[in-house]
Coordinates of C-alpha atoms and ligand atoms in Angstrom, one line a residue:
X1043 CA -43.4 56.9 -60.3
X1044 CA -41.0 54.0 -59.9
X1045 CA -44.3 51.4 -59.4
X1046 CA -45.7 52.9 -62.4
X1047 CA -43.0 52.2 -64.7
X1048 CA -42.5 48.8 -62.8
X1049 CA -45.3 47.1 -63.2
X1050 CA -46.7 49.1 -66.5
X1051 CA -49.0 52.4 -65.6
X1052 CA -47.0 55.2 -67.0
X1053 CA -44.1 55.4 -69.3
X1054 CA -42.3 58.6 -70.2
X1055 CA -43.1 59.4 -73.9
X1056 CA -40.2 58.9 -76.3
X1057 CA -38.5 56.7 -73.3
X1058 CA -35.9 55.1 -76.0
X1059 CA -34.8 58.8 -77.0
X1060 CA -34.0 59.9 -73.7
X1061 CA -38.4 61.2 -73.0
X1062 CA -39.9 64.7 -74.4
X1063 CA -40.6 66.8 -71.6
X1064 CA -44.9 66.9 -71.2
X1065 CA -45.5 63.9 -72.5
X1066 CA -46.8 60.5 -70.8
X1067 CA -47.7 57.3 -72.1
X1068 CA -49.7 54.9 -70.7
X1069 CA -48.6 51.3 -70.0
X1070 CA -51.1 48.1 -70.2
X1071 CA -52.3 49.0 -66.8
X1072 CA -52.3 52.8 -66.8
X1073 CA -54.2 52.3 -69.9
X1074 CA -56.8 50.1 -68.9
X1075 CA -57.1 52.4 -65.5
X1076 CA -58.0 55.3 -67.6
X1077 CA -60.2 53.5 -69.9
X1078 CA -62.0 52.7 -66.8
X1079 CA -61.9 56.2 -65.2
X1080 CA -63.2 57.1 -69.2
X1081 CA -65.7 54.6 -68.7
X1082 CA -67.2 55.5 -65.0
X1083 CA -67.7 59.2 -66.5
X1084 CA -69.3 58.0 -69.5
X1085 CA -71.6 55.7 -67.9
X1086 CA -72.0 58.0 -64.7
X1087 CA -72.5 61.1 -66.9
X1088 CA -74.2 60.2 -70.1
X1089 CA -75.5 56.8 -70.0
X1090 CA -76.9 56.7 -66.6
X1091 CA -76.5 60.6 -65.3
X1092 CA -75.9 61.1 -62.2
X1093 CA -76.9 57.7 -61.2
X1094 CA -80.7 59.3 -61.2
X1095 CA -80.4 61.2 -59.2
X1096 CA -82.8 64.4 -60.1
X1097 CA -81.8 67.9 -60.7
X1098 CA -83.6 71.4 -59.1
X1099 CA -87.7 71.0 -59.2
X1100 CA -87.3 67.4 -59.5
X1101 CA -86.2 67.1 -63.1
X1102 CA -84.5 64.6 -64.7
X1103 CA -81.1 64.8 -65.7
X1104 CA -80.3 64.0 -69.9
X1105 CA -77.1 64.1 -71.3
X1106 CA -75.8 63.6 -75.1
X1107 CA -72.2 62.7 -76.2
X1108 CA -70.4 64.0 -78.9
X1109 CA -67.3 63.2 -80.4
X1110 CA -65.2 66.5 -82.2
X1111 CA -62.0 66.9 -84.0
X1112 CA -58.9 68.1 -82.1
X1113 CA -58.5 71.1 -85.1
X1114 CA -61.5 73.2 -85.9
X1115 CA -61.6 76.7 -88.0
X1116 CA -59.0 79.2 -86.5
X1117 CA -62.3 81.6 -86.2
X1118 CA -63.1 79.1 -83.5
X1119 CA -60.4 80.2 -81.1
X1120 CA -60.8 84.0 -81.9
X1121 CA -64.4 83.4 -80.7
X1122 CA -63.7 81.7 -77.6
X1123 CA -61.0 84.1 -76.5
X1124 CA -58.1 81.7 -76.9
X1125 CA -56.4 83.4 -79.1
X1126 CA -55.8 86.6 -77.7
X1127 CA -56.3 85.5 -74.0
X1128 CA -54.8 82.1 -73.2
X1129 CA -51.5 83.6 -72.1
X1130 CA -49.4 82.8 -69.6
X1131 CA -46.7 85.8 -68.5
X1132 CA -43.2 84.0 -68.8
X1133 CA -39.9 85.3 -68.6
X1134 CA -36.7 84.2 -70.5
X1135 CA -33.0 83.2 -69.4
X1136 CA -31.1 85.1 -71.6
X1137 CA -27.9 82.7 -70.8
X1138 CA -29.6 79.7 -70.6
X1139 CA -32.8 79.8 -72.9
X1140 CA -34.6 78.6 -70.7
X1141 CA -38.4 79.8 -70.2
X1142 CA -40.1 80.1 -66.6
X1143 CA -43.5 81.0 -66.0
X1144 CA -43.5 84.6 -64.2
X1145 CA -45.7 83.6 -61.4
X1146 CA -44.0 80.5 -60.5
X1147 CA -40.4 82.0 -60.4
X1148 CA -39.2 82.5 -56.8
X1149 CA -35.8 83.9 -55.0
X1150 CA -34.3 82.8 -51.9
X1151 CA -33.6 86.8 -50.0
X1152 CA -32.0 87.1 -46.9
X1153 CA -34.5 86.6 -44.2
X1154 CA -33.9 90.8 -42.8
X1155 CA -35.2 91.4 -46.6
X1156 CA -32.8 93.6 -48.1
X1157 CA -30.1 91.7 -50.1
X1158 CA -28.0 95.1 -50.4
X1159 CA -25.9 94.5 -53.5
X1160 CA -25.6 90.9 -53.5
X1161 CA -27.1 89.0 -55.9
X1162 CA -30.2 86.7 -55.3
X1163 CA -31.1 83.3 -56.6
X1164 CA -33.6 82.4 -58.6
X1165 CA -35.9 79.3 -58.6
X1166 CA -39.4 78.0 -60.0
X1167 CA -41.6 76.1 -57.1
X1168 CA -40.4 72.9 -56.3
X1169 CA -37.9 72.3 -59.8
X1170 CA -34.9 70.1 -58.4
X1171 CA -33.0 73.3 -59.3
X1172 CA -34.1 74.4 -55.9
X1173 CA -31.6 72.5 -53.9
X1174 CA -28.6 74.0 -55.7
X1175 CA -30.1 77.3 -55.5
X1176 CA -30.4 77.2 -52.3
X1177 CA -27.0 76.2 -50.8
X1178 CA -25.9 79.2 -52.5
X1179 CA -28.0 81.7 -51.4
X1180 CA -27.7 80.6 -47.6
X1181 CA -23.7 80.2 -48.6
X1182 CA -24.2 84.3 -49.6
X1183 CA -27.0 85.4 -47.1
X1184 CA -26.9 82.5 -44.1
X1185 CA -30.6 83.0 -43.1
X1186 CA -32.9 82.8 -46.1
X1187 CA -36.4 83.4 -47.3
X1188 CA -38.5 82.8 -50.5
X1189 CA -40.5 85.7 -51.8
X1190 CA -41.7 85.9 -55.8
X1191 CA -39.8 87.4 -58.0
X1192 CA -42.5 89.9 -59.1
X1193 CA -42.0 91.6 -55.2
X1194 CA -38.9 92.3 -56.8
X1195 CA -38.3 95.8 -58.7
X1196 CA -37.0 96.2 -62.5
X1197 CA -34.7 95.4 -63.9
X1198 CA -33.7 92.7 -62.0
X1199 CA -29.7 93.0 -62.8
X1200 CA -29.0 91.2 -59.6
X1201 CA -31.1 88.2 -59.9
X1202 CA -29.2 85.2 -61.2
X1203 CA -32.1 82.5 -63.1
X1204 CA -32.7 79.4 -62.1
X1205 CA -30.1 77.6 -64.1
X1206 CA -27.8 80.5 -64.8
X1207 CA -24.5 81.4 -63.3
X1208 CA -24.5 85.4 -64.2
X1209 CA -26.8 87.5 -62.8
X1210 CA -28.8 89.7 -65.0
X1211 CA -29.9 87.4 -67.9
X1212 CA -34.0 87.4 -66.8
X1213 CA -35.8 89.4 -69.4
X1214 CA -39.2 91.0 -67.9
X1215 CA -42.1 89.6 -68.5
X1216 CA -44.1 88.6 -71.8
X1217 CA -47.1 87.2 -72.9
X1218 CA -47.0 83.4 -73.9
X1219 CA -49.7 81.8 -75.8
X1220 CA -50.5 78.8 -74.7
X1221 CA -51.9 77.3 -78.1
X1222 CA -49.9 74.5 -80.3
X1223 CA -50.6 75.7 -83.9
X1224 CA -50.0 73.4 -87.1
X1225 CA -50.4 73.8 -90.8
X1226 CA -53.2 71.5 -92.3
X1227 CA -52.2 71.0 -96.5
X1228 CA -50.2 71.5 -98.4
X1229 CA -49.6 75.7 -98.8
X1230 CA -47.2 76.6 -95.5
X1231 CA -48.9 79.9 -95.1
X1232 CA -49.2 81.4 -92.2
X1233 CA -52.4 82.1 -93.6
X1234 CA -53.1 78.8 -93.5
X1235 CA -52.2 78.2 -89.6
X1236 CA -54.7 76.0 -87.7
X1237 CA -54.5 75.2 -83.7
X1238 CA -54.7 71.8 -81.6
X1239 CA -57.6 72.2 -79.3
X1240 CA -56.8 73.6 -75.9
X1241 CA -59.9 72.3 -74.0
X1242 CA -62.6 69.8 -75.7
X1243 CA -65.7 72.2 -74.6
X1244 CA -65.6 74.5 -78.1
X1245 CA -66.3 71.7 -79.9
X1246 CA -69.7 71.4 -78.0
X1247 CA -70.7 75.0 -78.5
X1248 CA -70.0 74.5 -82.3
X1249 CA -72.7 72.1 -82.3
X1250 CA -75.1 73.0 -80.3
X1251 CA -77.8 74.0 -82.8
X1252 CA -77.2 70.3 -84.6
X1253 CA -77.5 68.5 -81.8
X1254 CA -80.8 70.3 -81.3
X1255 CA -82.2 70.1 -84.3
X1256 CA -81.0 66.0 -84.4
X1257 CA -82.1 64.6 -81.5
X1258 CA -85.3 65.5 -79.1
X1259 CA -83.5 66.6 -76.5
X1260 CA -84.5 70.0 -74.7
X1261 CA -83.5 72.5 -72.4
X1262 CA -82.2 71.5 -70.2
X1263 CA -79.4 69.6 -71.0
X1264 CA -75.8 68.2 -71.5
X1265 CA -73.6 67.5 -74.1
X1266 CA -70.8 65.4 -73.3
X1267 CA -67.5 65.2 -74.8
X1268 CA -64.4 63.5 -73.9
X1269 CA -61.0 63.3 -75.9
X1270 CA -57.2 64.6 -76.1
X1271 CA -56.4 68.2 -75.2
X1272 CA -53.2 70.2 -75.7
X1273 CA -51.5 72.8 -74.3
X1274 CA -48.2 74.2 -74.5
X1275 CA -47.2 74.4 -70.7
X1276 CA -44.1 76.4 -70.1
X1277 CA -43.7 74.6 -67.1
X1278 CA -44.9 70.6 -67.2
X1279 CA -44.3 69.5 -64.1
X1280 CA -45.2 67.2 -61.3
X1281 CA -45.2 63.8 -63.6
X1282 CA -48.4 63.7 -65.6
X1283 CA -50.3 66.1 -63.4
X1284 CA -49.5 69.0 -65.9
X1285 CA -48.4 67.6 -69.3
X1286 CA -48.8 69.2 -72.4
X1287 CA -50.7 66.8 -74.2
X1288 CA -54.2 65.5 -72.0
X1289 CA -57.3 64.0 -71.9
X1290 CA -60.6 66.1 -70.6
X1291 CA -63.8 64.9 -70.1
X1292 CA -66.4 67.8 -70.2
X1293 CA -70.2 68.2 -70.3
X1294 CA -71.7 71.1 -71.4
X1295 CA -74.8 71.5 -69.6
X1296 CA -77.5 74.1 -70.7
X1297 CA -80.1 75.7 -68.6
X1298 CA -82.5 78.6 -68.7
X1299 CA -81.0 81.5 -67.2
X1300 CA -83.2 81.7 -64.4
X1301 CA -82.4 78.1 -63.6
X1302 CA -78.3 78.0 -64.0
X1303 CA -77.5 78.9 -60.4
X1304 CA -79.3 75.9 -58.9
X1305 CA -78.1 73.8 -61.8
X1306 CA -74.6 75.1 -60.9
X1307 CA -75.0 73.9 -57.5
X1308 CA -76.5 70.8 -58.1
X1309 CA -73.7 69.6 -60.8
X1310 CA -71.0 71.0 -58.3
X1311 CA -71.9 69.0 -55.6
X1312 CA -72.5 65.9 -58.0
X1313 CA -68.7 66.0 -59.1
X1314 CA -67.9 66.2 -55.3
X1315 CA -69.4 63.1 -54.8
X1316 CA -68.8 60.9 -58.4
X1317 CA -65.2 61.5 -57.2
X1318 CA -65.5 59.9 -53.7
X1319 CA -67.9 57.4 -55.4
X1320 CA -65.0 55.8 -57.6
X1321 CA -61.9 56.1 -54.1
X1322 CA -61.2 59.1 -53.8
X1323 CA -62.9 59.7 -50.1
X1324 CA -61.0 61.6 -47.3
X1325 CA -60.0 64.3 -46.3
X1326 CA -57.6 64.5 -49.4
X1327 CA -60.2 65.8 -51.6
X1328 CA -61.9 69.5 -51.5
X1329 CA -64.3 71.6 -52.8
X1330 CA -62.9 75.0 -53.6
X1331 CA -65.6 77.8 -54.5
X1332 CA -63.3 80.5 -56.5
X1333 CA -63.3 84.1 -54.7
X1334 CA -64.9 86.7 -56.3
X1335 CA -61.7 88.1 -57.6
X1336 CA -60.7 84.8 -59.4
X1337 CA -63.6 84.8 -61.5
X1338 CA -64.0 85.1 -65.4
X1339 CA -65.7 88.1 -66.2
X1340 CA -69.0 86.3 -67.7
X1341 CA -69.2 83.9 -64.5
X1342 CA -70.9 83.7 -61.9
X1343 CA -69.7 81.2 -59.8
X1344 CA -66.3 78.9 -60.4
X1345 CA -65.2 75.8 -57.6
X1346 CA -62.6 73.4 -57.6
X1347 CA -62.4 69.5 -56.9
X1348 CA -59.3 69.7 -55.5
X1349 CA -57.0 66.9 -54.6
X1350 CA -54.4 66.9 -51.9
X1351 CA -51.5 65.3 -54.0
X1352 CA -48.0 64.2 -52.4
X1353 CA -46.4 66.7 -54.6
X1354 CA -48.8 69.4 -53.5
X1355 CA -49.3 68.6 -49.7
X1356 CA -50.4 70.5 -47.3
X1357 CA -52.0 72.2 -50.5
X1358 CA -54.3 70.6 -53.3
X1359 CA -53.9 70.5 -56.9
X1360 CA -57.6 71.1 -59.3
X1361 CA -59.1 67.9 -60.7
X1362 CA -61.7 69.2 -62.0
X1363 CA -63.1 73.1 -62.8
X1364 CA -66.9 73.5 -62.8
X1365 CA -67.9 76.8 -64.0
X1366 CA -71.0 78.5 -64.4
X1367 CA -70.0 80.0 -68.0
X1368 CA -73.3 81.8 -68.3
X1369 CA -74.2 82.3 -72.6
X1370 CA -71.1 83.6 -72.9
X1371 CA -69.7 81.5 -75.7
X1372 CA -72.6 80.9 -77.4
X1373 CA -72.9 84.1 -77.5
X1374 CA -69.4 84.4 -79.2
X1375 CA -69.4 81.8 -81.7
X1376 CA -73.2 83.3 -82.9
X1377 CA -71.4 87.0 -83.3
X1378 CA -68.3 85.6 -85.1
X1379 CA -70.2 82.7 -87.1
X1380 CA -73.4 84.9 -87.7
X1381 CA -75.0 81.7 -87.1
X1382 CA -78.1 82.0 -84.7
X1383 CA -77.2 80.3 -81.6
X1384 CA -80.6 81.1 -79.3
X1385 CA -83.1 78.6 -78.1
X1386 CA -86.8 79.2 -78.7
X1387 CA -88.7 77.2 -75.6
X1388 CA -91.9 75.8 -76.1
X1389 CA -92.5 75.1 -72.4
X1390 CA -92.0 79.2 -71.9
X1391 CA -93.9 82.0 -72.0
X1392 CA -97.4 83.3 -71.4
X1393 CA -100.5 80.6 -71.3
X1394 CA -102.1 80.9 -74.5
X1395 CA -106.4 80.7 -74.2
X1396 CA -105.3 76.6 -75.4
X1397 CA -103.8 76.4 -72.9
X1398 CA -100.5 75.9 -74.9
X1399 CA -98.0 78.1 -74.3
X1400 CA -96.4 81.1 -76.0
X1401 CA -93.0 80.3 -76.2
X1402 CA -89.6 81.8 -75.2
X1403 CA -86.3 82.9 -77.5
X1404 CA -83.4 82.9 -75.3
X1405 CA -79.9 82.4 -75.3
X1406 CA -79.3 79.0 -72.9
X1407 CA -76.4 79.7 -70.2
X1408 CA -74.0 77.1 -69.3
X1409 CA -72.9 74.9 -66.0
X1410 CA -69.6 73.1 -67.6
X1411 CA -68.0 70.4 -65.0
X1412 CA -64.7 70.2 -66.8
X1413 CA -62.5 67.0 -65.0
X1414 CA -58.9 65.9 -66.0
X1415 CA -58.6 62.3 -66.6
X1416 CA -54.8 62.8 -66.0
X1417 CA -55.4 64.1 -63.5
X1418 CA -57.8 61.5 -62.2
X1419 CA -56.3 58.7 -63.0
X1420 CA -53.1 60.1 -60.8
X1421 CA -54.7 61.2 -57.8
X1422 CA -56.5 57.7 -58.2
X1423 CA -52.5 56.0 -58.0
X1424 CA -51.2 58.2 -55.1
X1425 CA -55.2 57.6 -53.2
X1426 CA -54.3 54.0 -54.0
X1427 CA -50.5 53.6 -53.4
X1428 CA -50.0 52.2 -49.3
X1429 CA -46.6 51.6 -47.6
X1430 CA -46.9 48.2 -45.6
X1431 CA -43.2 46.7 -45.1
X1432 CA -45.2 43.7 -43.1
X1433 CA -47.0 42.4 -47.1
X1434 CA -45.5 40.0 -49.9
X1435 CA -45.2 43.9 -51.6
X1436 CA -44.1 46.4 -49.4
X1437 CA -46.3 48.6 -51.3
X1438 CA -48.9 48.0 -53.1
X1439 CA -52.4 50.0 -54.9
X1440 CA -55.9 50.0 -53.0
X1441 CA -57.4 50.7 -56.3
X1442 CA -61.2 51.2 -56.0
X1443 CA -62.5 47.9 -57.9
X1444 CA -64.2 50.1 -60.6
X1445 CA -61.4 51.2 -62.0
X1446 CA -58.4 48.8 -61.2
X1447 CA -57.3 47.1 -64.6
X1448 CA -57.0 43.9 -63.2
X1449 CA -59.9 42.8 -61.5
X1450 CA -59.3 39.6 -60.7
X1451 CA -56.4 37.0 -60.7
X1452 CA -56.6 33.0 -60.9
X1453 CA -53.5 30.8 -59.9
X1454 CA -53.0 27.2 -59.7
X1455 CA -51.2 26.9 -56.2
X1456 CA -49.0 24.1 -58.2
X1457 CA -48.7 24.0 -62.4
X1458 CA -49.8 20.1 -61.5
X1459 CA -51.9 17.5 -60.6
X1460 CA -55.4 18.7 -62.2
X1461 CA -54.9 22.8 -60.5
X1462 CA -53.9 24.3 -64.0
X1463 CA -56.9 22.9 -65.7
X1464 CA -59.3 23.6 -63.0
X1465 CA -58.2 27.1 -62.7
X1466 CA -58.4 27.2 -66.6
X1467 CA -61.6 26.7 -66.3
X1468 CA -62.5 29.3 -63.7
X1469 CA -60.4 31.8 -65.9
X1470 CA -62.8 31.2 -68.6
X1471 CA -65.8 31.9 -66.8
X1472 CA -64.5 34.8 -65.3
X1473 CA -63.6 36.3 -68.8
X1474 CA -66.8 35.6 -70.0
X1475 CA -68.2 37.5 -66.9
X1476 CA -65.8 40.0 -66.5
X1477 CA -63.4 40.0 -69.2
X1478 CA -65.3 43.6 -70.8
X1479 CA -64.6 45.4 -67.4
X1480 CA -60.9 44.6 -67.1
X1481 CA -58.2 41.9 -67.0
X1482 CA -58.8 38.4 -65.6
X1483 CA -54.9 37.4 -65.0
X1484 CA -54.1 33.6 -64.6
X1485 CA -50.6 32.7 -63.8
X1486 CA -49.0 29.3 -62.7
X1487 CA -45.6 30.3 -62.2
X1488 CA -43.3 31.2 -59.1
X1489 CA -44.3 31.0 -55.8
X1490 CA -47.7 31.9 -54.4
X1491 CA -46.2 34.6 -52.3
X1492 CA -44.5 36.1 -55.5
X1493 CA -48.0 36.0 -57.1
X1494 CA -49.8 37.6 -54.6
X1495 CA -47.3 40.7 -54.6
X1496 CA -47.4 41.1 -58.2
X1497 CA -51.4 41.6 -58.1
X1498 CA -51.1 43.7 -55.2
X1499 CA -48.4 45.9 -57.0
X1500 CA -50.9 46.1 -59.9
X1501 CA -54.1 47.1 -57.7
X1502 CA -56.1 44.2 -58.3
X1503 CA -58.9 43.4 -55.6
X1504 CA -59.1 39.9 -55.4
X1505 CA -56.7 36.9 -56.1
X1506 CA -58.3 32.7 -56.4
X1507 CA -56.1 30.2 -55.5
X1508 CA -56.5 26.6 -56.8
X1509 CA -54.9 24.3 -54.5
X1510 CA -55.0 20.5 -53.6
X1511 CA -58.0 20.8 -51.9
X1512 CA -60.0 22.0 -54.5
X1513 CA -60.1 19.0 -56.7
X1514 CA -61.5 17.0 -53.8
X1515 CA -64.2 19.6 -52.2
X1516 CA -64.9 22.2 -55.4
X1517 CA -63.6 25.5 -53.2
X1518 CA -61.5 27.7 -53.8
X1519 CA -58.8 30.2 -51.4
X1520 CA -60.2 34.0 -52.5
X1521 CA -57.4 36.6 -51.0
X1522 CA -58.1 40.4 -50.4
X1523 CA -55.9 42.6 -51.6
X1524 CA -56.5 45.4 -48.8
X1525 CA -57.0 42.9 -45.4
X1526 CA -54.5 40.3 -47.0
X1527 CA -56.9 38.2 -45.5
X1528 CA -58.2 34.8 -46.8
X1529 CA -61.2 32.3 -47.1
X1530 CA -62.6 29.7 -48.6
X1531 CA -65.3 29.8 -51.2
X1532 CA -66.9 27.4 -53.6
X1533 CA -66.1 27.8 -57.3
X1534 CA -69.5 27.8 -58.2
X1535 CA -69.8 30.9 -55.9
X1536 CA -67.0 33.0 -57.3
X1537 CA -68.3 34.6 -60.1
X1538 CA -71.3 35.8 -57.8
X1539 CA -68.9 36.8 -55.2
X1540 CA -66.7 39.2 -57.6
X1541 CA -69.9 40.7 -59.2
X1542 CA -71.0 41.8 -55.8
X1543 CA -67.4 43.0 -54.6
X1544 CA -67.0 44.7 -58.0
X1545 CA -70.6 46.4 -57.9
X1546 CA -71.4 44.6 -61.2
Ligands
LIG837 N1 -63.2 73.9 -70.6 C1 -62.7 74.3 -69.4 C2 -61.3 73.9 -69.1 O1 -60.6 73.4 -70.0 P1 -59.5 73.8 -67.2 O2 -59.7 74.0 -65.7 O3 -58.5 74.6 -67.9 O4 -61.0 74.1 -67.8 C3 -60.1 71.3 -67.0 O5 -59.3 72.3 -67.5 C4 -59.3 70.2 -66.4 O6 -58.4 69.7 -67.4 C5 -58.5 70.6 -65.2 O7 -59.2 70.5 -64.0 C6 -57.4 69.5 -65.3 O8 -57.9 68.3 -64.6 C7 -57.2 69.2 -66.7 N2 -56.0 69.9 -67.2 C8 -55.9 71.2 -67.6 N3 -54.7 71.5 -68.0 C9 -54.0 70.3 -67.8 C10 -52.6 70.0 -68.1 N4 -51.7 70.8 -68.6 N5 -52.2 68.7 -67.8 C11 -53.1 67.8 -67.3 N6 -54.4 68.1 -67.1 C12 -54.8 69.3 -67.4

């Protein structure tokens, strides 16, 4: 956290004001890095899907974007079950105020079990609150263990909350939505109320029958759609990795029914790999299939990219969901809108004596690979972030050159004698190379050493150094950020050697 606010990847939001608790902003680099990461889905997902790769019986993968408003008609989130499902049980700290989410409240117990009449203290997960907790529960019971509050029975008299001092102040348990709501014109009325979308995927369903009748596309296929997302976490936590206001990128993808378990498989184990693709390879990242028991009551099949972050280890934290949603919202928004939602499929049906075919009214299910770019853009940080005490920067980012905002860095070893202007005008051909990909960076001041850490601090790949030599043989010094190594090249080979390094 402290390398991002250093050198410019994340900023609490509101940092003048003392922050607002959910919020992140992104710096010059985080923003550029998650530009990128937006970029690599865009192109990997729409653009170019799946880098051609072809889906079950050989056929091609084709994928639409949209772009949809963060508010839609209230009617939307009745249909898609957010309104009277996307609840969290919390309890409240009658003393404090404070709000906890049920399930993440623990309490330190002696370790025989029974506290008698003592009371027990209360925690959520890994809140810094633990650590005070703590002392005083071994202070009260010497040998201590964690259980979850819900092993314990009602009312919970004894149980003093995670910031409280009395015991007794937890209220039970309550339904929480987990919906921001707002009031679009001018007439207050709670008639009137409106919500901020809490995933971007409605706003696909909505237009699934335009995008239809628009464009040629036809089953089966994606629509893509990436953009801000909010949710009113009790509990943001863990930096940005649950934040109340975030960016999805989702495709809806939309199949026959027959077909959506094999399309299910085949998008689940394409997010698998896009992930790797862009650095996130190792053993830190997992494929979770959902247990039968996790499962929404429409779907058949649910897995997890998981990422093993610091904050999580041993365990992993979800990246990204894919689900296999089945029709179950288009279903819904047809039954609240009284819009017809179905497909009719020319390619379907009996063989007619033309040898045509009859045709097919169904309603299309749906494979949703639902990623984070949050989310992404952290685990890509702590994939990246390396410990060496022996560099310039004892620690420094092994960005994947795809998405690193800077991707390359120019410096004059000396501002004099011809290296400025010569590595002027190597920054100039870079940018005109480069420039739409990422930063060039040129810099002619401190020492080379100084330099070197900076660009390793920031994640950028590969630094060219100008020196005296250059103006009398036309090469260059080209340093890696990951080897620290160097060697010489010619500066009319440069711009061929980054496009290669940086897959362009
Ligand atoms: N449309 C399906 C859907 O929204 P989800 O698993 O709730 O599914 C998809 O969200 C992804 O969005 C998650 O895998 C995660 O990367 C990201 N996400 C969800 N809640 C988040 C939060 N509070 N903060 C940051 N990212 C979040």
């Amino acid at each position: 956290m402290a390398l991002c606010k250093r050198r410019g990847f994340v900023f609490q939001a509101s940092d003048i004001y003392g922050g607002i608790n959910g919020f992140w902003d992104y710096g010059p680099l985080g923003a550029q890095l998650k530009k990128n990461l937006r970029d690599a889905w865009w192109q990997d997902m729409i653009l170019n899907p799946c880098w051609g790769r072809r889906g079950p019986g050989g056929q091609r993968v084709v994928n639409v974007p949209l772009e949809t408003c963060i508010i839609q008609h209230p009617k939307v989130w009745e249909a898609s079950g957010h309104v009277g499902g996307f609840n969290d049980p919390m309890v409240d700290c009658k003393e404090t105020k404070g709000r906890y989410r049920y399930d993440h409240v623990m309490v330190f117990v002696p370790e025989s079990g029974d506290p008698g009449d003592k009371p027990v203290f209360a925690y959520v997960g890994d809140q810094p609150t633990e650590a005070k907790q703590k002392k005083k529960a071994e202070k009260t019971f010497g040998a201590i263990k964690s259980v979850a509050l819900s092993s314990l029975p009602q009312p919970w008299t004894r149980v003093i909350g995670p910031d409280a001092e009395k015991p007794g102040t937890l209220t039970e348990p309550r339904m929480f939505n987990l919906m921001f709501d707002t009031i679009p014109g001018a007439i207050r009325d709670e008639a009137n109320k409106a919500y901020l979308r809490p995933e971007t995927a409605q706003g696909v369903f909505l237009h699934f029958k335009n995008v239809v009748d628009s464009t040629r596309v036809k089953i089966p296929f994606g629509i893509g759609n990436t953009g801000r997302s909010f949710r009113n976490e009790v509990t943001p936590r863990n930096f940005t990795f649950r934040s109340r206001e975030f960016e999805q990128a989702e495709l809806e993808f939309f199949c026959h029914p027959d077909e959506s378990r094999d399309w299910y498989v085949f998008w689940r184990d394409f997010r698998m790999d896009w992930w790797k693709a862009i650095g996130l390879a190792g053993e830190n990242l997992i494929l979770r299939e959902h247990d039968k028991d996790e499962l929404s009551h429409y779907s058949v099949g649910t897995s997890d990219v998981e990422y093993r972050f610091p904050f999580t280890a041993p365990g992993f934290g979800e990246l990204e969901g894919i689900a296999h949603r089945g029709n179950y919202d288009l279903t819904q928004h047809q039954t609240h809108s009284k819009v017809k939602l179905d497909y009719f499929d020319t390619t379907r049906g009996e063989t007619l004596p033309n040898g045509g075919k009859k045709g097919e009214r169904y309603m299309p299910h749906c494979i949703e690979p639902a990623a984070g770019l949050d989310r992404g853009a952290l685990a890509l940080i702590c994939e990246g972030y390396t410990v060496d005490p022996s560099r310039p920067s004892p620690e420094f980012l092994k960005l994947h050159p795809r998405v690193a905002p800077i991707k390359a860095a120019v410096f004059p070893l000396m501002d004099k004698d011809g290296m400025p202007e010569v590595a002027d005008r190597l920054t100039d051909e870079l940018f005109a190379k480069f420039g739409r990909y990422g930063f060039i960076e040129s810099d002619a001041k401190q020492s080379i050493g100084k330099r070197y850490a900076r660009m390793d601090e920031a994640g950028c790949p590969y630094c060219f150094t100008v020196d005296g030599d250059s103006l009398k043989d036309q090469t260059v010094t080209v340093r890696d950020r990951d080897t620290g190594q160097q060697q010489r090249l010619g500066i009319g080979q440069v711009s061929g050697f980054l496009g290669e390094k940086l897959g362009l």
